[in-house]
Coordinates of C-alpha atoms in Angstrom, one line a residue:
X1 CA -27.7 -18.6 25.7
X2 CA -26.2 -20.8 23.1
X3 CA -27.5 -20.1 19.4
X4 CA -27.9 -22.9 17.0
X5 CA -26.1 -22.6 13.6
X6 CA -28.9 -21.7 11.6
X7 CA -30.6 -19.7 13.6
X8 CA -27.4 -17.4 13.5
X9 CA -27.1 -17.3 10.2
X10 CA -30.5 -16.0 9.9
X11 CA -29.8 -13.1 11.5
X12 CA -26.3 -12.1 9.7
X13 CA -27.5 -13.4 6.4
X14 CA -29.9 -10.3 6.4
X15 CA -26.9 -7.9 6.7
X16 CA -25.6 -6.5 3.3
X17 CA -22.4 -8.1 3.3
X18 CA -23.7 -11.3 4.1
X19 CA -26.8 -12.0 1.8
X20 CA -25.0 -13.9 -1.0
X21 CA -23.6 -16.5 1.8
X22 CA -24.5 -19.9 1.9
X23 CA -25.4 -21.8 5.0
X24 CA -22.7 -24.5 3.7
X25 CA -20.2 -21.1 3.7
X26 CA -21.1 -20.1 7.1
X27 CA -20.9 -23.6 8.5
X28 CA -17.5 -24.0 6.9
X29 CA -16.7 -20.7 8.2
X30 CA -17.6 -22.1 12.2
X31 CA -15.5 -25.3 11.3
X32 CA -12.3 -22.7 10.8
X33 CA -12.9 -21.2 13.9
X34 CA -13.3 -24.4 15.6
X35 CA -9.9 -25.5 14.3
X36 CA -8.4 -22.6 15.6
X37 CA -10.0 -22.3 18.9
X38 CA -12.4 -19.6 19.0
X39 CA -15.4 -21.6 18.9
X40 CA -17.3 -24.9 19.2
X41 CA -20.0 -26.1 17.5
X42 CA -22.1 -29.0 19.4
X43 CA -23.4 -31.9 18.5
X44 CA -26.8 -30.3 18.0
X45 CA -25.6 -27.5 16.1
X46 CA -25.4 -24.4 18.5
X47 CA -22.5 -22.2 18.8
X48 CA -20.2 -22.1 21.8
X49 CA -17.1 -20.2 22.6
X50 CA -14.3 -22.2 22.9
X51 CA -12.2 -20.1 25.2
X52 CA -11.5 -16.8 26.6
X53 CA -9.7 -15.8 23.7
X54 CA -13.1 -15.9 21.7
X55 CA -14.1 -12.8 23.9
X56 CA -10.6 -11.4 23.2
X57 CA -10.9 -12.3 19.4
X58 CA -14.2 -10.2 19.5
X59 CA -13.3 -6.9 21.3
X60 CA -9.6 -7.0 19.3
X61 CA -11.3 -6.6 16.1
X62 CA -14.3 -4.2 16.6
X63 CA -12.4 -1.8 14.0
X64 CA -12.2 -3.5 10.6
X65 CA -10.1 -0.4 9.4
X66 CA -6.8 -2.4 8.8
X67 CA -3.7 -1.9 10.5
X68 CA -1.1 0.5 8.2
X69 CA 2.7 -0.4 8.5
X70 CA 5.0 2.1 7.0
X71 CA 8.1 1.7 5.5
X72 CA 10.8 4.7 5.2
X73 CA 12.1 5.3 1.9
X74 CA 15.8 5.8 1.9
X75 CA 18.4 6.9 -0.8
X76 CA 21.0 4.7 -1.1
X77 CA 24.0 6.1 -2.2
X78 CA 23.2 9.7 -0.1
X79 CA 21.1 7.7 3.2
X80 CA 18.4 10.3 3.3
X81 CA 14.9 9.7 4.1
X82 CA 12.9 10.9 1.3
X83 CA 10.0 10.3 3.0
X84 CA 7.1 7.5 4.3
X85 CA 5.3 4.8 2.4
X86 CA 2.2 2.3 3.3
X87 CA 2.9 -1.4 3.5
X88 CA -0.2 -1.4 0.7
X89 CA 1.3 0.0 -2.2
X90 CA 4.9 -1.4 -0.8
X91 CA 3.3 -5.1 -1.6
X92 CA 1.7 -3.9 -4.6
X93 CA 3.9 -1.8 -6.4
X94 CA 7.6 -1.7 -4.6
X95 CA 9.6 -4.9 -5.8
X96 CA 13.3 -4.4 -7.2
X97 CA 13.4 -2.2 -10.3
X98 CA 10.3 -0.8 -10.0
X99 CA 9.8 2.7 -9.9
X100 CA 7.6 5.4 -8.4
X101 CA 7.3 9.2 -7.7
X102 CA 7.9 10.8 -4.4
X103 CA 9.0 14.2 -3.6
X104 CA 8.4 15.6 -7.4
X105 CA 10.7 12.8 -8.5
X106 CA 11.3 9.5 -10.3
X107 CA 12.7 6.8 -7.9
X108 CA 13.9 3.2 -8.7
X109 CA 13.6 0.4 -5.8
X110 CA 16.8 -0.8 -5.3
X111 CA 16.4 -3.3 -2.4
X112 CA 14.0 -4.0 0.4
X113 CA 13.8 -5.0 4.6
X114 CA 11.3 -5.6 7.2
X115 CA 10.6 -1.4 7.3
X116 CA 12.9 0.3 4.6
X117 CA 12.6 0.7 0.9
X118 CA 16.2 2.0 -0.5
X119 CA 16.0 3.8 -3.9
X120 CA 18.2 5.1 -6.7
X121 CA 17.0 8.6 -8.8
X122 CA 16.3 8.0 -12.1
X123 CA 14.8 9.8 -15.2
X124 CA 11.7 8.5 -15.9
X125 CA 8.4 9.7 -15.3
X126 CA 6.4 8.3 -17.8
X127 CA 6.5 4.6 -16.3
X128 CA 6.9 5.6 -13.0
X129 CA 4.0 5.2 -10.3
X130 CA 3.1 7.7 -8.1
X131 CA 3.1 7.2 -4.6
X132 CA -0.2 8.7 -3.2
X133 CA -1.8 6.4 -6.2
X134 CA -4.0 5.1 -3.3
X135 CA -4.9 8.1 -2.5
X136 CA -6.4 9.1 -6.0
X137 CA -10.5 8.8 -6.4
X138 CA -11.2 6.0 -8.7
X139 CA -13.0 7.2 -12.4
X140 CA -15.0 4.3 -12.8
X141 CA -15.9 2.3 -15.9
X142 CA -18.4 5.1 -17.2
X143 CA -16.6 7.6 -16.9
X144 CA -13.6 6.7 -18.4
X145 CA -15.6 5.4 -21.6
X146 CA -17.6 8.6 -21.8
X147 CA -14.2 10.3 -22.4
X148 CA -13.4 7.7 -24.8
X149 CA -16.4 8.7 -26.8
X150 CA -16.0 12.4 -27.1
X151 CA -12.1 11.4 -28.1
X152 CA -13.7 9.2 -30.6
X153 CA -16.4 12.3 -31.6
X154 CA -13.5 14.6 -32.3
X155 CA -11.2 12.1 -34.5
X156 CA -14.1 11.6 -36.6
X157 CA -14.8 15.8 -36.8
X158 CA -10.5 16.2 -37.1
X159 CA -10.6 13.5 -40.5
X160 CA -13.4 16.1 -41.9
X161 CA -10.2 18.3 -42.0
X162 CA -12.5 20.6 -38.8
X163 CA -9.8 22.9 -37.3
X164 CA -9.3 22.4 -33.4
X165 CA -10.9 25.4 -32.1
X166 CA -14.3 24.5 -34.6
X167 CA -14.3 21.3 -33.6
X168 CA -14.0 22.1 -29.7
X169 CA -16.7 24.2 -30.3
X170 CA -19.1 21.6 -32.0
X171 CA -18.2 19.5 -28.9
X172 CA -18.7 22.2 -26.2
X173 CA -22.1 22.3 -27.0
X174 CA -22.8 19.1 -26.7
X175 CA -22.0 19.0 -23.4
X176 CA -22.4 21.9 -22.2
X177 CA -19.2 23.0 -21.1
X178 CA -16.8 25.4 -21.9
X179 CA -15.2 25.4 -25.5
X180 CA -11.2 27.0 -24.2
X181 CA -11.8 23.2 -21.8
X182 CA -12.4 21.4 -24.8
X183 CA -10.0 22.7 -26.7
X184 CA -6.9 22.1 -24.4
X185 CA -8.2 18.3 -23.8
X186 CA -8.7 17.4 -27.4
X187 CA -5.3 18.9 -28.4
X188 CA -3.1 15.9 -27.9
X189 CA -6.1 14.1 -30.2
X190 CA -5.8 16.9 -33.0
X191 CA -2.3 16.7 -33.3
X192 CA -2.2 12.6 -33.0
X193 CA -4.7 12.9 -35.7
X194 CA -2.4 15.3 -38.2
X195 CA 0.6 12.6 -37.6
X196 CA -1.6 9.7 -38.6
X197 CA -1.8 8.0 -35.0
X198 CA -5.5 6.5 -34.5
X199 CA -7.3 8.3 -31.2
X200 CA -7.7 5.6 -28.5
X201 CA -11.4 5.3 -27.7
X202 CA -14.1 3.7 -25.9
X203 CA -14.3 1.7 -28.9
X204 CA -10.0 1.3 -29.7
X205 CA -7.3 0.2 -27.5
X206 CA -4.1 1.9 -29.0
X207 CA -0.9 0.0 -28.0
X208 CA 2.1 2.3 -28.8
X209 CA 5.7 1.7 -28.5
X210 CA 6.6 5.3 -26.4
X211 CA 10.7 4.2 -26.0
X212 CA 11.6 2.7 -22.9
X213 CA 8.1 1.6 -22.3
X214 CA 4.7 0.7 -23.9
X215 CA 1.3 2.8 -23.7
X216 CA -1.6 0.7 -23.6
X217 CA -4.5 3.5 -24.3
X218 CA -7.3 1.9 -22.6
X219 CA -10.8 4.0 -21.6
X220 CA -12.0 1.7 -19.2
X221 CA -11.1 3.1 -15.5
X222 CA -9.0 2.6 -12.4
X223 CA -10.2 -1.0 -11.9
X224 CA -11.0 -2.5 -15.1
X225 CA -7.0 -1.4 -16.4
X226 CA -5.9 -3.0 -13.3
X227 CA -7.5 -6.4 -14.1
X228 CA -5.7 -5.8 -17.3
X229 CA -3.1 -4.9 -16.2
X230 CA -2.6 -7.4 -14.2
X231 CA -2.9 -10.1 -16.7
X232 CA -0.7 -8.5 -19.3
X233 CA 1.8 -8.1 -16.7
X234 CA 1.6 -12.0 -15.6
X235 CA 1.6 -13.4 -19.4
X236 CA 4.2 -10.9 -20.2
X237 CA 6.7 -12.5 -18.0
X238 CA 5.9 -16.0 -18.5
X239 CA 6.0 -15.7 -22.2
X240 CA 9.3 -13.6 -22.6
X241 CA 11.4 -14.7 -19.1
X242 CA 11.9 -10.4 -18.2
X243 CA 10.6 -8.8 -15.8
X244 CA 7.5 -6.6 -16.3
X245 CA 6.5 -3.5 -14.3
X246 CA 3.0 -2.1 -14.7
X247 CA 1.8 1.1 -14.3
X248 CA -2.1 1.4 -14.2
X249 CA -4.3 5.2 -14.6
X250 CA -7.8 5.5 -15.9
X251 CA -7.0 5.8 -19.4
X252 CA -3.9 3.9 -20.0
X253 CA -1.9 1.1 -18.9
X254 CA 1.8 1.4 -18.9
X255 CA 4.4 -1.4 -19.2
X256 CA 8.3 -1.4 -18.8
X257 CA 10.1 -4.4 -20.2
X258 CA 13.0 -5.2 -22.7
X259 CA 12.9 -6.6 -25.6
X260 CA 8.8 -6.6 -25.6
X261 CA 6.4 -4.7 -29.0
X262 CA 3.8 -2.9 -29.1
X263 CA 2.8 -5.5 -31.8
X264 CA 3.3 -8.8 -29.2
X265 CA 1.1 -6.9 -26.7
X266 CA -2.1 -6.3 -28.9
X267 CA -1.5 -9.9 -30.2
X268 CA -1.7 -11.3 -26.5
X269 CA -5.3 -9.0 -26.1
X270 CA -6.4 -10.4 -29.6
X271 CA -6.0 -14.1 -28.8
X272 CA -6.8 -13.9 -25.2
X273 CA -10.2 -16.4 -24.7
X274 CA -12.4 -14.7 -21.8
X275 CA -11.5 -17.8 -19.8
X276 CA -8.4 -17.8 -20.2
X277 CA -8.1 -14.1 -18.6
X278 CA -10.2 -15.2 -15.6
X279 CA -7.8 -18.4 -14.7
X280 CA -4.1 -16.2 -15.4
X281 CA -5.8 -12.8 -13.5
X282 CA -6.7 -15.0 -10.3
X283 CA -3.0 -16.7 -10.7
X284 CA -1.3 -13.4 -11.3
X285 CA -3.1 -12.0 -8.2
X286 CA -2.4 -15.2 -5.9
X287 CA 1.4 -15.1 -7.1
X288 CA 1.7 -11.1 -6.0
X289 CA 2.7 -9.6 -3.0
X290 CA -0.2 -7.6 -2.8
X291 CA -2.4 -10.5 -2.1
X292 CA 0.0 -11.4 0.5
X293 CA -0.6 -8.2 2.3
X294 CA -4.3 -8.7 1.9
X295 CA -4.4 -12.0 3.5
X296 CA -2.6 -11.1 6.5
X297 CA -5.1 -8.4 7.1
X298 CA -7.7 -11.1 6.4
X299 CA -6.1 -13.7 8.8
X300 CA -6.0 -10.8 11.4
X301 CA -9.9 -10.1 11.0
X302 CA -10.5 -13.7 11.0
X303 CA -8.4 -14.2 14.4
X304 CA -5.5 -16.3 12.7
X305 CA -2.9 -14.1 13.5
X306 CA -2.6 -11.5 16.5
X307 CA -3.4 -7.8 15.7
X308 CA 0.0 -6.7 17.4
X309 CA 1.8 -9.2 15.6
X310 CA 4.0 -8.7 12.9
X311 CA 5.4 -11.6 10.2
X312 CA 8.8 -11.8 8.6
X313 CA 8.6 -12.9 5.1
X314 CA 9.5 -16.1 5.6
X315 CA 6.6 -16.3 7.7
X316 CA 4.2 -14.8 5.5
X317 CA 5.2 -17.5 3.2
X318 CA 3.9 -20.3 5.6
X319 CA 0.8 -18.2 6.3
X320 CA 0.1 -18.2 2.5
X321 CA 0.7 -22.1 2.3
X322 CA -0.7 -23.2 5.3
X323 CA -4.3 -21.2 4.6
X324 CA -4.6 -22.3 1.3
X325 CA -7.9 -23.8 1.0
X326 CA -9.5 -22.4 3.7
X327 CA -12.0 -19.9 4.1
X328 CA -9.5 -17.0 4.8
X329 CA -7.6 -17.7 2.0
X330 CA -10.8 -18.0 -0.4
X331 CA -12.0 -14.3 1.3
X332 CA -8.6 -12.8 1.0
X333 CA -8.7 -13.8 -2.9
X334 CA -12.4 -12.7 -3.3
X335 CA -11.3 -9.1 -1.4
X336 CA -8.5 -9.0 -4.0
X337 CA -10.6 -10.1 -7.4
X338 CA -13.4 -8.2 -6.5
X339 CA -12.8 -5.0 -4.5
X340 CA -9.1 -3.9 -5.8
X341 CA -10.0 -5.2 -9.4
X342 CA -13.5 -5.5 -12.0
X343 CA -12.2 -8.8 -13.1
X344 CA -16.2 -9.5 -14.4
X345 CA -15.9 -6.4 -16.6
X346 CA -12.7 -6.9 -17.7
X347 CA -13.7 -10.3 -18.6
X348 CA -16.4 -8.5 -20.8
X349 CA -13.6 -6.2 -22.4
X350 CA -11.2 -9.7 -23.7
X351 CA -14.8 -10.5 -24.9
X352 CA -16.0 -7.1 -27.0
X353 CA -12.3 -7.5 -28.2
X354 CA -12.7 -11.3 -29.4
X355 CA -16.0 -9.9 -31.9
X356 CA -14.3 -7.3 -32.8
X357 CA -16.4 -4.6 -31.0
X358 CA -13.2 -3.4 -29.8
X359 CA -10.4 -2.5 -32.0
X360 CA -6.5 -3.5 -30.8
X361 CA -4.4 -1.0 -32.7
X362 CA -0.4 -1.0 -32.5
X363 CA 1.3 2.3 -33.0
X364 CA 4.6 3.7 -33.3
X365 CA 5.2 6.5 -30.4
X366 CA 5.6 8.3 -28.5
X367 CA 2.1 9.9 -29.5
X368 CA 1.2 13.3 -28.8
X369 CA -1.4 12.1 -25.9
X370 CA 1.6 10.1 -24.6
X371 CA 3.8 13.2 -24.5
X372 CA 1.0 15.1 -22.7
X373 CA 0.9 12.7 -20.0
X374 CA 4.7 12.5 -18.9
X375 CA 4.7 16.4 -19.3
X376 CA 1.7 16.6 -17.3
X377 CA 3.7 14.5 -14.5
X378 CA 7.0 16.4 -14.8
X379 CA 5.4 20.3 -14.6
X380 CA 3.0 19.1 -11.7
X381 CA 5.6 18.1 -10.0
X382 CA 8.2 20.3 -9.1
X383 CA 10.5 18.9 -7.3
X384 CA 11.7 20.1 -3.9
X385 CA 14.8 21.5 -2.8
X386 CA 16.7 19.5 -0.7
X387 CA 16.6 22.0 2.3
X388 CA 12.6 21.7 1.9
X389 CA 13.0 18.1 2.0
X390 CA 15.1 17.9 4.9
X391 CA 12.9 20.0 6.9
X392 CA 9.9 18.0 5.7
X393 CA 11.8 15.2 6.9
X394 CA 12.7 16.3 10.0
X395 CA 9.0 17.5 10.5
X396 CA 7.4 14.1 9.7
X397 CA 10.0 12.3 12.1
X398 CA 9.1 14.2 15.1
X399 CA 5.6 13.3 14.1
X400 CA 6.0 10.3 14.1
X401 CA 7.9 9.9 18.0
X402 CA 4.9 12.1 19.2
X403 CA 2.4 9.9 18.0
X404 CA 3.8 6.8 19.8
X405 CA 3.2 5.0 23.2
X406 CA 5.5 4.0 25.8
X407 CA 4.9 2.0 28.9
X408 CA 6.2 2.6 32.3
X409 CA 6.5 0.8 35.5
X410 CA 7.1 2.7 39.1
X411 CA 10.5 0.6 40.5
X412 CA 8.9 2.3 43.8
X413 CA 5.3 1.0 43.8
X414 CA 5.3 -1.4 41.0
X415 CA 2.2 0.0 39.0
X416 CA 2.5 -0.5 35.5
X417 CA 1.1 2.4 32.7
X418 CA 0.9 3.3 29.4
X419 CA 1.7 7.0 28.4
X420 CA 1.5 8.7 25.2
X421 CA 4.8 10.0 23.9
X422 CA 3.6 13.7 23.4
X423 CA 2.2 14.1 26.8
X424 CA 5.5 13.1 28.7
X425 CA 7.8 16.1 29.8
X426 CA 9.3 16.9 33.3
X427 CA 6.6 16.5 35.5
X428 CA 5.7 13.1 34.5
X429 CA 5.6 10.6 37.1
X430 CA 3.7 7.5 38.7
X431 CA 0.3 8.1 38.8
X432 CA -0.1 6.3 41.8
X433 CA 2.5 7.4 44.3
X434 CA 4.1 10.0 42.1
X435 CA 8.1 8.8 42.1
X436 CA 10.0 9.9 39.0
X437 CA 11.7 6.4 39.6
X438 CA 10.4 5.3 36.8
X439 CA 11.3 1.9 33.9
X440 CA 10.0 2.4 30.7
X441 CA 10.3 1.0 26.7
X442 CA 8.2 0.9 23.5
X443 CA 6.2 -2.4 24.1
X444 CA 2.7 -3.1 25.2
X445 CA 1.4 -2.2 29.0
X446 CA 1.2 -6.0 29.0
X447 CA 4.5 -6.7 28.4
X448 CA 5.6 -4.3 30.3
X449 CA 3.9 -5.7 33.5
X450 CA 5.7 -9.2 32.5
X451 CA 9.3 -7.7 32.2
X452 CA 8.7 -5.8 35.6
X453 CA 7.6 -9.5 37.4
X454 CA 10.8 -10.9 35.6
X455 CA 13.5 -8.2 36.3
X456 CA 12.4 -6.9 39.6
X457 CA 13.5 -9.7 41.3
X458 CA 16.2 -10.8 39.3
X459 CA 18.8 -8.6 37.8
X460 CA 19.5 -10.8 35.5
X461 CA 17.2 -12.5 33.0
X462 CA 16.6 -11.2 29.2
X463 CA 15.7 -7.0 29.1
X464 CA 16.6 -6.4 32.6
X465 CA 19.6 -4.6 32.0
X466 CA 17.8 -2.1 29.8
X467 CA 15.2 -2.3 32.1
X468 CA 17.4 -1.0 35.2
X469 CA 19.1 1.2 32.6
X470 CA 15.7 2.7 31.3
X471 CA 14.9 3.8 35.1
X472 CA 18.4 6.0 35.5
X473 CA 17.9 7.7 32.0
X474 CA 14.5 8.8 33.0
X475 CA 15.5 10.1 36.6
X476 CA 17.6 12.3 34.8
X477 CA 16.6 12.9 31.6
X478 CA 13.2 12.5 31.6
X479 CA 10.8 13.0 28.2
X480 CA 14.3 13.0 26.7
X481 CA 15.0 9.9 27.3
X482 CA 11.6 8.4 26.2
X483 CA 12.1 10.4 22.9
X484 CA 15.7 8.7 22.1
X485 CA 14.1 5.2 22.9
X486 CA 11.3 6.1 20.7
X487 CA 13.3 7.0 17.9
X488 CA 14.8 3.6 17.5
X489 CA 18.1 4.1 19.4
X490 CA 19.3 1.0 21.8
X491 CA 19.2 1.8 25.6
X492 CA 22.9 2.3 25.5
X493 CA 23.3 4.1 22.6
X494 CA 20.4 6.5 24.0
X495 CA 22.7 7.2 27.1
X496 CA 25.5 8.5 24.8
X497 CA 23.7 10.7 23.1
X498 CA 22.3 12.0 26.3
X499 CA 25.3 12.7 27.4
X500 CA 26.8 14.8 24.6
X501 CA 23.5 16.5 24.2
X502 CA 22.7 17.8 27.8
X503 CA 22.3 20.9 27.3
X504 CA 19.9 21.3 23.9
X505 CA 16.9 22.5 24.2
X506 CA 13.9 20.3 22.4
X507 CA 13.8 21.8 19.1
X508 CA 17.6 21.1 18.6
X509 CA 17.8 18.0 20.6
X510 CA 15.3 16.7 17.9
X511 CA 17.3 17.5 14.8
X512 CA 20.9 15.9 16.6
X513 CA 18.2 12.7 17.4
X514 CA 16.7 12.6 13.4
X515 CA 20.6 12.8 12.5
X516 CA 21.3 9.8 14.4
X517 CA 18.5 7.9 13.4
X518 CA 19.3 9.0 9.6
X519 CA 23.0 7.9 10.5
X520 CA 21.3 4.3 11.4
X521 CA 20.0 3.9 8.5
X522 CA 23.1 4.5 6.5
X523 CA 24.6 2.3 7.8
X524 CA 22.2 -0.7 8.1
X525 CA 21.5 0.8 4.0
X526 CA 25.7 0.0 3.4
X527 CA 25.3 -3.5 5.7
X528 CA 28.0 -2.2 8.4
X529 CA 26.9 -1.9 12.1

């Protein structure tokens, strides 16, 4: 039964997500879809579906978790894998120079492709970001400025000339907790306070030059310094022509650029006007590639690109242009201000500063409470041997083949099937009649079925000599061959190492197919072939 307009947005506007939308929203929302086919709206306002892809559209998106690319991190001047990273903190943090932790070290991005981040080791953890930062719970706003106010309690009780231990016990009391806790946090503060520094608080923002990089102390949580971040970040490089890497934590925000003070960055948070924040933060974000990455997830939920597809940069560039102004773009923006960012409190921040409820204080550093923080990254993380690493390696590579599909089709009876990698071994064969003559690749059952129709009765046509090729390797080799077409390698390149590797049993079949897909990315890391 058709619906009319409003009557459906009746029902959804009663959902959570929903009640803030307009009926003007939802009815430009419907125009959208009509332009991109998945559904109609009638003269007298009901809703039809356009096509069968609107029943496609629906069942392809029942899961609203997103789809998670990952991208292999690669040393450049050695070409080993140092290990995995999401396409999420790729767009938001990985451009050329930045730099972030993995494997107990400091890394600098080099260059990027389509699936591979290449890196340089460097010595520098205090800027560095790292790289299960997605991973961490959020402190939120309260909490962070709770902390500021017992670091601003104990300043005030260290300028009575109160010794650390008497003051950590004043303090312990007051909350409750134990006084050898208090003690060890406040230490950084005590001896901040002895050199003259001023304790950053819920009430101070410290901005300290700590060498290579500048410490903005800031107690306002995960989302609020992002928002800041953000802006300074933005400003920073429009104002000075360098680039600007920004490192964001609960309690400070960290910033690596030449020729930039401590004193230019608390005058750019003293003469910021609340409006003025709002209209560069929703630039900066629109400009970054992290809101690129959240608009393609947004177009995919929306139906404006295919869930299976995946989009070159160049591409993402016309997606970004094409969809300005439309509802995608406007929700992919919102998603960005609003759930990876507090922009409104923020906002309220430049405000409190702008009265003067918020002191902006430049200091020299590194402070002691800077000093605590890189040592605090460097001790917790120990890096790994590289025999460790390796095997790590190895271990999260044969996870990874395991975990993927491949898709058959019996050259005997023609049935087509999808298989999952870890359940192929000798015994695997056609379902249906049971031959072990058997094509097979890493695309969709779909495609599969379409490459069969095409190269079944033609040897020749595009894929069809992999296709025949694909059948002899399996006949022979069996899960083995799956596993070296899995792993990346070309259908030819796959029968060579077959070949020389005949006789390995899995474990050490494996490690010779890891070393060839390392050996790959060597050389597509030094541009050869």
């Amino acid at each position: 039964e058709r619906i009319r307009l409003d009557e459906a947005y009746n029902v959804f506007s009663k959902a959570d997500p929903y009640r803030d939308l307009s009926l003007e929203e939802a009815r430009r929302v419907v125009e959208f879809l009509e332009t991109i086919g998945l559904l109609r709206l009638t003269a007298d306002n009901r809703l039809v579906p356009a096509s069968r892809r609107t029943f496609d559209y629906f069942f392809g998106v029942l899961s609203m978790i997103p789809e998670v690319k990952q991208y292999y991190v690669v040393e450049r001047e050695g070409g080993d894998v140092i290990g995995v990273l999401d396409d999420y903190f790729v767009s938001e943090y990985c451009e050329v120079g930045a730099r972030f932790i993995m494997g107990g070290r400091p890394w600098e991005v080099e260059s990027l492709t389509e699936n591979t981040v290449y890196v340089r080791l460097v010595d520098d953890f205090g800027s560095a970001v790292p790289s299960w930062v997605g991973e961490e719970i959020p402190v939120p706003f309260k909490v962070a400025q709770e902390v500021g106010k017992i670091r601003r309690r104990a300043e005030e009780i260290f300028r009575e000339g109160v010794k650390l231990a008497e003051a950590a016990d004043i303090i312990s009391k007051e909350y409750g907790v134990k006084a050898q806790l208090v003690e060890k946090a406040l230490r950084s503060i005590y001896e901040g306070v002895k050199l003259g520094i001023p304790a950053p608080s819920d009430r101070r923002m410290v901005v300290e030059d700590a060498g290579d990089f500048i410490v903005v102390h800031a107690h306002f949580g995960n989302r609020v310094n992002r928002a800041l971040g953000k802006y300074l970040a933005y400003r920073l490089t429009r104002l000075f022509g360098a680039p600007v890497y920004v490192s964001e934590k609960p309690y400070r925000i960290v910033i690596r650029t030449p020729s930039v003070t401590s004193e230019e960055v608390a005058e750019l948070l003293l003469t910021t006007s609340p409006e003025e924040f709002r209209a560069q933060v929703s630039l900066a974000v629109e400009q970054s590639r992290g809101f690129r990455w959240r608009l393609q997830q947004v177009a995919r939920r929306m139906g404006v690109v295919e869930p299976n597809v995946r989009l070159r940069k160049g591409e993402v560039e016309i997606l970004v242009s094409s969809l300005k102004d439309t509802p995608v773009y406007e929700e992919a923006l919102n998603e960005a201000l609003r759930r990876d960012l507090d922009v409104d409190k923020a906002a309220e921040i430049i405000t409190r500063i702008n009265k003067g409820e918020i002191e902006v204080v430049p200091a020299r550093g590194p402070s002691p409470l800077t000093l605590e923080h890189i040592k605090v990254l460097r001790e917790g993380l120990e890096p790994m041997s590289p025999e460790k690493r390796e095997l790590l390696s190895l271990i999260s590579f044969k996870s990874r083949l395991l975990q993927s599909f491949v898709s058959f089709c019996c050259l005997d009876c023609g049935a087509v099937f999808e298989h999952p990698v870890s359940e192929v071994n000798e015994d695997t064969g056609c379902p249906y009649c049971e031959s072990f003559h058997l094509a097979f690749d890493m695309i969709p059952e779909e495609e599969m079925a379409k490459l069969a129709r095409r190269c079944l009765k033609s040897r020749k046509g595009r894929g069809c000599r992999g296709f025949k090729l694909s059948a002899k390797l399996y006949s022979r080799y069996r899960e083995y061959a799956v596993l070296a077409r899995v792993a990346g390698l070309s259908f030819n390149e796959a029968a060579k190492l077959l070949k020389k590797t005949d006789k390995l049993d899995r474990t050490a079949f494996f490690r010779q197919l890891w070393l060839k897909h390392r050996e790959k990315i060597r050389r597509k890391a030094s541009g050869t072939s």
